[in-house]
Short mmCIF file of C-alpha atoms and ligand atoms in Angstrom, two decimals:
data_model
loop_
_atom_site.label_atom_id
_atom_site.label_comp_id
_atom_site.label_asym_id
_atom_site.label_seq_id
_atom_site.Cartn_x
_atom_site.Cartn_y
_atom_site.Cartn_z
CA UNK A 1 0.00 0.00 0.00
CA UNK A 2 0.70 3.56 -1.13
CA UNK A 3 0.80 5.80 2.11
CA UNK A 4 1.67 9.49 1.29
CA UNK A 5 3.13 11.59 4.18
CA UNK A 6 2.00 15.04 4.58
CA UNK A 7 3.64 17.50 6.97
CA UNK A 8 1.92 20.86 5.68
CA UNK A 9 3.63 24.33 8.07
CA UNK A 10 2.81 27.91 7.76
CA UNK A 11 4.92 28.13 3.94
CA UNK A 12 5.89 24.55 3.28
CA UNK A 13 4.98 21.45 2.48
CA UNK A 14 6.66 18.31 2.87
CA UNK A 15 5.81 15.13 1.54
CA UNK A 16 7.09 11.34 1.68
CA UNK A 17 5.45 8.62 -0.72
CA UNK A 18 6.06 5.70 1.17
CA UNK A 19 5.14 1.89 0.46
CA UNK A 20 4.13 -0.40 3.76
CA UNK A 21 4.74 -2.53 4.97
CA UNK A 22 7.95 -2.72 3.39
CA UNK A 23 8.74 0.66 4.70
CA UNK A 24 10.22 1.36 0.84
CA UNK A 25 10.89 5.19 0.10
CA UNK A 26 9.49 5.46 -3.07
CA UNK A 27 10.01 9.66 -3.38
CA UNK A 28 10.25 12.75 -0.93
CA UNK A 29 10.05 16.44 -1.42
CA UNK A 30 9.19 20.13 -0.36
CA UNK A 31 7.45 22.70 -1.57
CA UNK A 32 8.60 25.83 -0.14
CA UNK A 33 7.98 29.66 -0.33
CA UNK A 34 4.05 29.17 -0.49
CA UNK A 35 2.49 32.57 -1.16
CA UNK A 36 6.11 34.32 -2.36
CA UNK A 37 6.57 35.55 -5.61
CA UNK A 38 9.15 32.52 -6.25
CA UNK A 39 7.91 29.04 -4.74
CA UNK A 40 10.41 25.98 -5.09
CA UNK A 41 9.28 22.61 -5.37
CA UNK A 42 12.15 19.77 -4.21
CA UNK A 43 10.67 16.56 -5.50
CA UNK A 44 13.46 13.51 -5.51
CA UNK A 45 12.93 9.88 -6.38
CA UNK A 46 15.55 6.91 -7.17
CA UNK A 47 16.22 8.27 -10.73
CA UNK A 48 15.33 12.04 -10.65
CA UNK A 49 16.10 14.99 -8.41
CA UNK A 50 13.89 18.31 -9.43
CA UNK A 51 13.84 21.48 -8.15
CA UNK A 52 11.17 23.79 -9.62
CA UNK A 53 10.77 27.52 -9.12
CA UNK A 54 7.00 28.84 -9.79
CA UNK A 55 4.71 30.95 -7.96
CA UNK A 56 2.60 28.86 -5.44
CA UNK A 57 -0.06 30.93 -4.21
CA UNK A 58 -1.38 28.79 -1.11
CA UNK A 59 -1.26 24.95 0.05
CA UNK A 60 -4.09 24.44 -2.40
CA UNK A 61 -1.82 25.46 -5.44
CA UNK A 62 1.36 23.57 -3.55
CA UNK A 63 -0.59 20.55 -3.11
CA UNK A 64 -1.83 20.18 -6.66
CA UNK A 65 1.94 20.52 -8.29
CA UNK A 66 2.48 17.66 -5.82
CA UNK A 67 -0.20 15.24 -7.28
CA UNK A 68 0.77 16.41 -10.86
CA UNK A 69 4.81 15.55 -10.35
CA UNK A 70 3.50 12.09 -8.62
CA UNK A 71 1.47 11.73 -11.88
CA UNK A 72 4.07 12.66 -14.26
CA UNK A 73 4.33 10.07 -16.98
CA UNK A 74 7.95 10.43 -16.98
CA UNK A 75 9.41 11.51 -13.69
CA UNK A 76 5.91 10.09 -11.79
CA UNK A 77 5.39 7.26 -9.12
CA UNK A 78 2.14 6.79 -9.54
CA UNK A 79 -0.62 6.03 -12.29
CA UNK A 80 -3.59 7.60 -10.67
CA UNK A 81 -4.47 8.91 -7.43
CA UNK A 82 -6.47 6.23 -5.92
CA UNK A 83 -2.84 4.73 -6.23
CA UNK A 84 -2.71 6.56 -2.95
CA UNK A 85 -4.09 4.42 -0.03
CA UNK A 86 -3.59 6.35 2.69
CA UNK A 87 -2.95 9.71 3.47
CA UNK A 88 -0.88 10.52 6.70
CA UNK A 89 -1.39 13.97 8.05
CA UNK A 90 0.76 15.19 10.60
CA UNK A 91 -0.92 17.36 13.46
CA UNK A 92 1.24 19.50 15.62
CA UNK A 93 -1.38 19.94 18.46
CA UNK A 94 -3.89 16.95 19.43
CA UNK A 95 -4.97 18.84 22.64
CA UNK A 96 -6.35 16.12 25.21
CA UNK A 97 -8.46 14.67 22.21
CA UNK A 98 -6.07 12.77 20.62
CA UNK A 99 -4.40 10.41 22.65
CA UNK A 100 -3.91 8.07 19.17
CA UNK A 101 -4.06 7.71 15.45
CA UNK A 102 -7.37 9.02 13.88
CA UNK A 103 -9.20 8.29 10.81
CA UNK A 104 -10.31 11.72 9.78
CA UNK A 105 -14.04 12.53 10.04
CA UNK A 106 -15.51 15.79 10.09
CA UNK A 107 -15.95 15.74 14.03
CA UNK A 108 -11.90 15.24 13.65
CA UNK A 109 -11.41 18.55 11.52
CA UNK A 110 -13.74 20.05 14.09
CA UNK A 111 -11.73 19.46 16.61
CA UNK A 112 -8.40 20.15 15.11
CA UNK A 113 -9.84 23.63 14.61
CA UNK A 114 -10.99 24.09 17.70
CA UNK A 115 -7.53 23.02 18.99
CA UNK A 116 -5.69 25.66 17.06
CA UNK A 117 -5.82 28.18 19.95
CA UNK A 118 -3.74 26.16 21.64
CA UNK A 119 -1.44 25.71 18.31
CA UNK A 120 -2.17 29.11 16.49
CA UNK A 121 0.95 28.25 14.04
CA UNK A 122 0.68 25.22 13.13
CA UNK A 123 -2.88 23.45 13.73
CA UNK A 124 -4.30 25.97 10.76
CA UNK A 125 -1.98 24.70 8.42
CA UNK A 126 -1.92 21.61 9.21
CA UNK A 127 -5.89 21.17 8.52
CA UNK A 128 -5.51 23.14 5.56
CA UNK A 129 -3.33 20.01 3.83
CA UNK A 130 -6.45 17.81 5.41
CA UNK A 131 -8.78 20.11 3.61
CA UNK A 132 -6.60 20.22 0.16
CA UNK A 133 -5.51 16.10 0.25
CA UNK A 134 -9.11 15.02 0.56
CA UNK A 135 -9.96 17.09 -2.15
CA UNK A 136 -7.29 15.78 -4.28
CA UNK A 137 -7.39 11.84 -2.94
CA UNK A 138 -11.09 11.32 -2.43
CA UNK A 139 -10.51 7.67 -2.54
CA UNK A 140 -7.81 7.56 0.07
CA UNK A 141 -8.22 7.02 3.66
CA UNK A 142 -6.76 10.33 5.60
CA UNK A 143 -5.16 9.87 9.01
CA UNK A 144 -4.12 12.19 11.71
CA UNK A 145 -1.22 11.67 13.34
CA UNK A 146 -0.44 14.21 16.39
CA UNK A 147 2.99 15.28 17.86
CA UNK A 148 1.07 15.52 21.07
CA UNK A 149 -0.48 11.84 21.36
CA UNK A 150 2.70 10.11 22.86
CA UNK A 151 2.36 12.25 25.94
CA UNK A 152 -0.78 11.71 26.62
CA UNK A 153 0.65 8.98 29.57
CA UNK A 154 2.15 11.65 31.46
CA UNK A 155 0.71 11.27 35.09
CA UNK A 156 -0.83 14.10 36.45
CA UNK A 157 2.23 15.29 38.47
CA UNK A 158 4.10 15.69 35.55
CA UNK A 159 1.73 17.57 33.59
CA UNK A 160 0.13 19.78 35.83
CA UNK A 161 1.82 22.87 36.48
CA UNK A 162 1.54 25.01 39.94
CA UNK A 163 -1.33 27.37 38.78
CA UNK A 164 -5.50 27.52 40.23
CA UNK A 165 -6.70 24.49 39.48
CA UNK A 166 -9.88 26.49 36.99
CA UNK A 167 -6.93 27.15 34.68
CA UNK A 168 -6.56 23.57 34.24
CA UNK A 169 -10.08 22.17 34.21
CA UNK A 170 -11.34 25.40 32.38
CA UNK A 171 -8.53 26.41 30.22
CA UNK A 172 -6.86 23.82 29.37
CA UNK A 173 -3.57 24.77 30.41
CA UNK A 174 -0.93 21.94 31.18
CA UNK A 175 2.25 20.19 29.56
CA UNK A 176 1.19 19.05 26.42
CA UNK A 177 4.45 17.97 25.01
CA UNK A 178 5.72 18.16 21.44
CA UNK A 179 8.03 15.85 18.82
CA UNK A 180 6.11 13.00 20.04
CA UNK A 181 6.28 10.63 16.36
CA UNK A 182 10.45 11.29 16.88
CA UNK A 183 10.06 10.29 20.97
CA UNK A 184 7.83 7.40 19.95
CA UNK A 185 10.19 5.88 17.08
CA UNK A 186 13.57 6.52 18.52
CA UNK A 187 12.18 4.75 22.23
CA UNK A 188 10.76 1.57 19.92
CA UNK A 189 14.37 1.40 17.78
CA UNK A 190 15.91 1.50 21.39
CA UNK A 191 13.93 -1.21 22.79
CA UNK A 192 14.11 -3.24 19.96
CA UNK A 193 17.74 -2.78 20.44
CA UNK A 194 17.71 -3.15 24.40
CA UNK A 195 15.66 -6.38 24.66
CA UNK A 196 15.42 -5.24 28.62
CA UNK A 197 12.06 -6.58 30.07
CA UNK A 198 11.43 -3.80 31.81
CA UNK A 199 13.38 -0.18 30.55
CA UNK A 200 13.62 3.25 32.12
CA UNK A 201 15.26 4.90 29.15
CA UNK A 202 15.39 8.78 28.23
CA UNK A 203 15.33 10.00 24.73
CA UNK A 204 16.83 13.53 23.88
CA UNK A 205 15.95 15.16 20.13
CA UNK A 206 17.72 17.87 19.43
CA UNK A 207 17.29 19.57 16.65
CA UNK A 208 16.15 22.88 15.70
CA UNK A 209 13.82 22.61 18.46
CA UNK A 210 15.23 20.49 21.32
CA UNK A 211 13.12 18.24 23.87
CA UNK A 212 13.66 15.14 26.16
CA UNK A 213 11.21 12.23 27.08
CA UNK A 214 11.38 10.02 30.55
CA UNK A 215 10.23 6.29 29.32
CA UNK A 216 9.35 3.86 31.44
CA UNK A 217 8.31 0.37 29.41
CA UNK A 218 7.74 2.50 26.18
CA UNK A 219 5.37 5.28 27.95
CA UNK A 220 6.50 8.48 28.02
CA UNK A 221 6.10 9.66 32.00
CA UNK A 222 7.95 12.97 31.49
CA UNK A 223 8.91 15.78 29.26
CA UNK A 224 11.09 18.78 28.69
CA UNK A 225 8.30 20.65 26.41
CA UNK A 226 5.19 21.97 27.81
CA UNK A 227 2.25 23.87 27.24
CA UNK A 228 3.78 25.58 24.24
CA UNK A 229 7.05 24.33 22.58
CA UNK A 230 9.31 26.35 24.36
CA UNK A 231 10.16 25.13 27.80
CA UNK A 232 13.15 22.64 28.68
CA UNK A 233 16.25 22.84 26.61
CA UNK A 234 18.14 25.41 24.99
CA UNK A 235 17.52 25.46 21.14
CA UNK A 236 18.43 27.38 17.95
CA UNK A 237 16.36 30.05 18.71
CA UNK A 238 14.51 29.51 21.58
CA UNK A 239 15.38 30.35 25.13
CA UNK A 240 14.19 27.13 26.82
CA UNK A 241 13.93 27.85 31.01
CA UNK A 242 13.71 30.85 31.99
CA UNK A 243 12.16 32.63 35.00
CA UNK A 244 9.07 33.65 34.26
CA UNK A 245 9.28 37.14 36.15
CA UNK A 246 12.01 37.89 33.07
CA UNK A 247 9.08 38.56 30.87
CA UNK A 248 7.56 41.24 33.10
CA UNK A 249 10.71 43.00 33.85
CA UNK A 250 10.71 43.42 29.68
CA UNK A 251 7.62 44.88 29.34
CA UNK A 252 7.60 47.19 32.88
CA UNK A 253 10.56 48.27 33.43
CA UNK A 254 12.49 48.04 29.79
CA UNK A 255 9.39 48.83 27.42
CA UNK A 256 8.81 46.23 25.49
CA UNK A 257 5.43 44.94 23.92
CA UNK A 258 4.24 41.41 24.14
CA UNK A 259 4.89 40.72 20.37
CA UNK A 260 8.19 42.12 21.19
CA UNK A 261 8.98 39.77 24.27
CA UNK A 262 7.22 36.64 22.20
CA UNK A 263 9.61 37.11 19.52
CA UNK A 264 12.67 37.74 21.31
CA UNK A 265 11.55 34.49 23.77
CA UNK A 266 11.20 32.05 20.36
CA UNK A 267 13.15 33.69 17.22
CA UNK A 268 15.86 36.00 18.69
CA UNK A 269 16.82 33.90 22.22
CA UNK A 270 18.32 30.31 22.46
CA UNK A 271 21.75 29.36 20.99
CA UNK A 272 21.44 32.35 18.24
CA UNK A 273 20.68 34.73 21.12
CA UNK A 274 23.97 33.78 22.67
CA UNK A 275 26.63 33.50 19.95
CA UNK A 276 24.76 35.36 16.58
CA UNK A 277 24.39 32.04 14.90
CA UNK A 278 21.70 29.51 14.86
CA UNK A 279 23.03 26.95 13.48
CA UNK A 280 25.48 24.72 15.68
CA UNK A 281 27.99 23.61 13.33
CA UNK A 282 28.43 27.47 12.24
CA UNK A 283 28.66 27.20 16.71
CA UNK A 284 31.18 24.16 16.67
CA UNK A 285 33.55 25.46 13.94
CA UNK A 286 33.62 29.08 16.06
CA UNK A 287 34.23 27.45 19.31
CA UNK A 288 37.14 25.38 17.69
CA UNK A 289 38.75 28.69 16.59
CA UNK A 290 38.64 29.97 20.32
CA UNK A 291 34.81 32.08 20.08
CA UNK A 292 34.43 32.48 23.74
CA UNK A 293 30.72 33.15 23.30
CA UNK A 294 30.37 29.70 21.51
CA UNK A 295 31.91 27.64 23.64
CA UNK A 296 29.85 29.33 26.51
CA UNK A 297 26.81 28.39 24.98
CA UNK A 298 28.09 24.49 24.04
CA UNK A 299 28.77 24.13 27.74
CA UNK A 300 25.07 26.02 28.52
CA UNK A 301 23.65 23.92 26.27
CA UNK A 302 25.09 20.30 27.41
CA UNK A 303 24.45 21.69 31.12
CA UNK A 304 20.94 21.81 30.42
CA UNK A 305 20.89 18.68 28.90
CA UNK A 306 22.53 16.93 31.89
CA UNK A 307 20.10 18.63 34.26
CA UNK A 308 17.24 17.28 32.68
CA UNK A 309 18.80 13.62 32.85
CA UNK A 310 19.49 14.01 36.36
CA UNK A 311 15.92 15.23 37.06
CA UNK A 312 14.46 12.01 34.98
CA UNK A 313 16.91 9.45 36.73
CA UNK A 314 15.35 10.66 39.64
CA UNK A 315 11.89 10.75 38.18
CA UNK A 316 12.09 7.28 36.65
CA UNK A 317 14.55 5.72 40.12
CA UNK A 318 16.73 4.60 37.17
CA UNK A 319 18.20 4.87 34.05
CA UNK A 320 19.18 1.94 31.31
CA UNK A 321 19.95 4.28 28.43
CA UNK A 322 20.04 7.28 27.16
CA UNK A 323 19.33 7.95 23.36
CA UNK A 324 20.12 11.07 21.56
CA UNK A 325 18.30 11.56 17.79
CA UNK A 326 17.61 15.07 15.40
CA UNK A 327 19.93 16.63 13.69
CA UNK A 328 22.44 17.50 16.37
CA UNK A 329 21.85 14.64 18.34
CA UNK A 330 22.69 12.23 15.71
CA UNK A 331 25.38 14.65 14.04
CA UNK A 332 27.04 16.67 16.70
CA UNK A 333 30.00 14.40 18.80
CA UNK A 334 30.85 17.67 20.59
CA UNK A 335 27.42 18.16 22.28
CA UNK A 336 26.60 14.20 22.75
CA UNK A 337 31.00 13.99 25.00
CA UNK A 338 29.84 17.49 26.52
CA UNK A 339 26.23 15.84 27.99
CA UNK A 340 27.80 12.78 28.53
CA UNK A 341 31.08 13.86 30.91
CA UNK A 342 31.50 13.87 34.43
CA UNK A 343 28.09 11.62 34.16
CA UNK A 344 29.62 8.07 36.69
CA UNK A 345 27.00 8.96 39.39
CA UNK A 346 24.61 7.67 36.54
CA UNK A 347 27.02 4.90 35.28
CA UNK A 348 27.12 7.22 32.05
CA UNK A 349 30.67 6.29 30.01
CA UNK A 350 30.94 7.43 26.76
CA UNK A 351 33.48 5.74 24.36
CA UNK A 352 35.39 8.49 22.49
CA UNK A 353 35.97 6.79 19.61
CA UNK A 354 32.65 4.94 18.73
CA UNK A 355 31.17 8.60 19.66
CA UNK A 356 33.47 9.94 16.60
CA UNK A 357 32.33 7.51 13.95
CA UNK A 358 29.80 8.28 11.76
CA UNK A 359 26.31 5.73 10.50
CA UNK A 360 23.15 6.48 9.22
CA UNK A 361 22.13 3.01 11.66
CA UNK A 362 21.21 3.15 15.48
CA UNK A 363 24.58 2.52 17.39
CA UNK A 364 26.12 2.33 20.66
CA UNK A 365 28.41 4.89 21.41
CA UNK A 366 29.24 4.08 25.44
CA UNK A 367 32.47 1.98 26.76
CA UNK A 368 32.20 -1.83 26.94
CA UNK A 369 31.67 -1.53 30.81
CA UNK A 370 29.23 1.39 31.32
CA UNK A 371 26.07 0.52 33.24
CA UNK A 372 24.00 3.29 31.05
CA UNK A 373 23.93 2.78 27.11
CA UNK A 374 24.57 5.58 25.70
CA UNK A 375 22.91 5.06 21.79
CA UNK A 376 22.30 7.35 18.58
CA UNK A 377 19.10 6.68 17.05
CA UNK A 378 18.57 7.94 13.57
CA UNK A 379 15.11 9.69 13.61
CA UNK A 380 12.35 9.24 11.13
CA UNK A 381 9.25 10.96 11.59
CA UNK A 382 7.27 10.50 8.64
CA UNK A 383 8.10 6.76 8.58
CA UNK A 384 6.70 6.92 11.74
CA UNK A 385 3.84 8.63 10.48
CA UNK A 386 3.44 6.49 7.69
CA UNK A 387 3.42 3.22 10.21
CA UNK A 388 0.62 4.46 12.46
CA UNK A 389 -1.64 4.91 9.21
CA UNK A 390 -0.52 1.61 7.99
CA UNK A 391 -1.57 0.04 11.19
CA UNK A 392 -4.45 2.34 11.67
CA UNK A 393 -6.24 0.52 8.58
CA UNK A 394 -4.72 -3.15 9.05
P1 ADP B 401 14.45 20.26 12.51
O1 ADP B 401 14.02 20.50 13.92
O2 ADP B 401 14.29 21.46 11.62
O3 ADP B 401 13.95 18.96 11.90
P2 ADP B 401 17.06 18.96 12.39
O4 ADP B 401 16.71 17.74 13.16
O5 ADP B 401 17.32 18.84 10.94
O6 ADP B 401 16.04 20.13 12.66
O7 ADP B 401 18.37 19.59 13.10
C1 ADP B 401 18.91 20.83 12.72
C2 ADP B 401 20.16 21.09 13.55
O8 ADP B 401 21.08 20.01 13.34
C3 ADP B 401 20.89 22.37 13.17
O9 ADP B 401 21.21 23.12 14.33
C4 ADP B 401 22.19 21.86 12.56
O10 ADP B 401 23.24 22.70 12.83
C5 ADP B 401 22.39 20.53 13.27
N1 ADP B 401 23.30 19.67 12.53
C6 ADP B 401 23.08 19.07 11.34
N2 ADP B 401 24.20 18.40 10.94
C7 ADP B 401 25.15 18.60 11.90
C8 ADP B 401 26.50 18.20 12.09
N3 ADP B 401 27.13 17.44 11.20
N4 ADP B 401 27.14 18.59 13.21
C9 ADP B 401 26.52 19.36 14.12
N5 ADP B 401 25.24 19.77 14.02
C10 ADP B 401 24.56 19.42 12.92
#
């Protein structure tokens, strides 16, 4: 079966044709710059490698050049749409609806909508591919698939934060937690890979955005992100923890608006905010050269990191392995030896050189003796995706 992968943001769209249950990538691309004068389309499959420029007015538009390059009678995968089987949608924000994978009925949509308060960027957009794919595949099963689900077995203690209770049972306000397809894959590679009975593991993404997971037996029992994605660790732009009383001193005593203070929290903070560059190996190759800012903010950022194991070791009483995944996590040996030194109260012992070699495959990276695994855990989130709506239908 044909599953297609949608992830549809605020000017892109990404999309992964994937087969099941052979887990065969049969083409991937992205259509960028939706609503800009120039729009690029990225569509690659075993034999071609396109990149369009054309005006794409809105998802609608981005969607349709989609369909028509899967269509192509040369550079095509498919014959005809009902070729598609399933459609995988991913959904940034499932609220406290969603604790699974959904078959998408109009109650669904409904809900999606009314959950976009709580996602104002993303949710929209995301039910805007819905909108556009069912349109365009009105033979095809669509599926939601929700960043938020995986957290939904967070006990109460973990989730609730410190505020009147009416702000909880009216409002809605609690940790919600985000990345949860890359939490969910990377912790069933790892106990696949573990074979442990019982597991207390905790997984760390880090990529652009940055969040860790306490798992106990494959449920998630804690998390770094919370009622928005911007709690927890340090990331590329984001300031992660911070006292909250910060934000009021901005806007009382140094001027700012709330816009203001939003965007400096999320765009402007984070590992840019300290060092002028977002991205870490532009951080890495600085630090190397003696940038005293950059190396401040690797050792900020891997201080973070080990706070947040320490916190789940406790939270868990235990720890077999920690797993790191994303783009840094799987790329960066500098941030994975920073997290993982001075770590023997937690039987943590990194091996230098298996952390220096490089695999696209999940891999142990900790000395032949340390109690803690230490593993890297190649991510992939709209395999993931494409799974659940595989086993959704079967
Ligand atoms: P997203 O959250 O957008 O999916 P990714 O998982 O692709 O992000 O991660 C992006 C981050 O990964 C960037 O900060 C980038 O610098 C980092 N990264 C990618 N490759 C490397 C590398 N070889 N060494 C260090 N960091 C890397």
């Amino acid at each position: 079966m044909n599953i297609l992968v949608i992830n549809s943001g605020s000017s892109s769209i990404k999309f992964q044709l994937i087969q099941m249950p052979s887990e065969t990538l049969v083409c991937s691309g992205l259509v960028e710059r939706i609503g800009e004068k120039d729009g690029i389309i990225n569509y690659i499959t075993d034999s071609n490698n396109i990149k369009l420029t054309c005006p794409i007015k809105n998802h609608n538009v981005g969607l349709k050049r989609i369909v028509e390059l899967l269509l192509d009678p040369e550079k095509g995968v498919i014959e005809n749409t009902d070729d598609i089987g399933i459609v995988g949608h991913r959904v940034v924000h499932g609220g406290n609806s969603f604790s699974n994978t959904t078959l998408i009925s109009e109650d669904v949509k409904q809900k999606i909508k009314e959950i976009s308060a709580l996602a104002p960027l993303h949710n929209p957009n995301n039910l805007e591919g819905i909108v556009v794919a069912e349109a365009l595949f009105p033979n095809a099963k669509q599926a939601a698939i929700f960043d938020t689900a995986f957290f939904q077995t967070l006990p109460e203690k973990a989730k609730r934060y410190a505020i009147p209770n009416s702000l909880y049972t009216d409002h809605n306000i609690q940790v919600y937690g985000f990345h949860g397809t890359s939490h969910k894959y990377v912790t069933e590679k790892a106990l696949q890979y573990l074979k442990l009975k019982t597991s207390k593991i905790i997984t760390i993404h880090l990529g652009n955005g940055c969040s860790m997971t306490a798992v106990v037996n494959g449920k998630s029992v804690d998390h770094s992100l919370g009622f928005t994605p911007s709690n927890g660790l340090i990331m590329g732009t984001r300031s992660g923890d911070i006292d909250h009383a910060i934000v009021f001193y901005l806007v009382t005593v140094l001027g700012f608006d709330l816009d203001k203070v939003n965007t400096l929290l999320t765009k402007e903070s984070g590992m840019l905010g300290l060092t002028g560059y977002n991205d870490l190996r532009d951080i890495q190759a600085q630090a190397e050269k003696g940038n005293k800012d950059c190396k401040l903010a690797l050792a900020m950022n891997a201080y973070r990191i080990k706070k947040y194991i320490g916190a789940y070791v406790a939270a868990m009483n235990g720890i077999d392995a920690i797993v790191f995944t994303a783009g840094i996590g799987e790329n960066s040996s500098v941030i994975r030896q920073l997290v993982c030194e001075d770590m023997d109260v937690f039987g943590i012992h990194l091996d230098a050189v298996k952390n220096n070699l490089r695999s696209s495959n999940i891999r142990e990276i900790n000395t032949t003796d340390s109690k803690t695994k230490v593993l890297v855990i190649p991510t992939n989130e709209e395999l993931e995706i494409a799974k659940q709506a595989y086993e959704l239908v079967h």
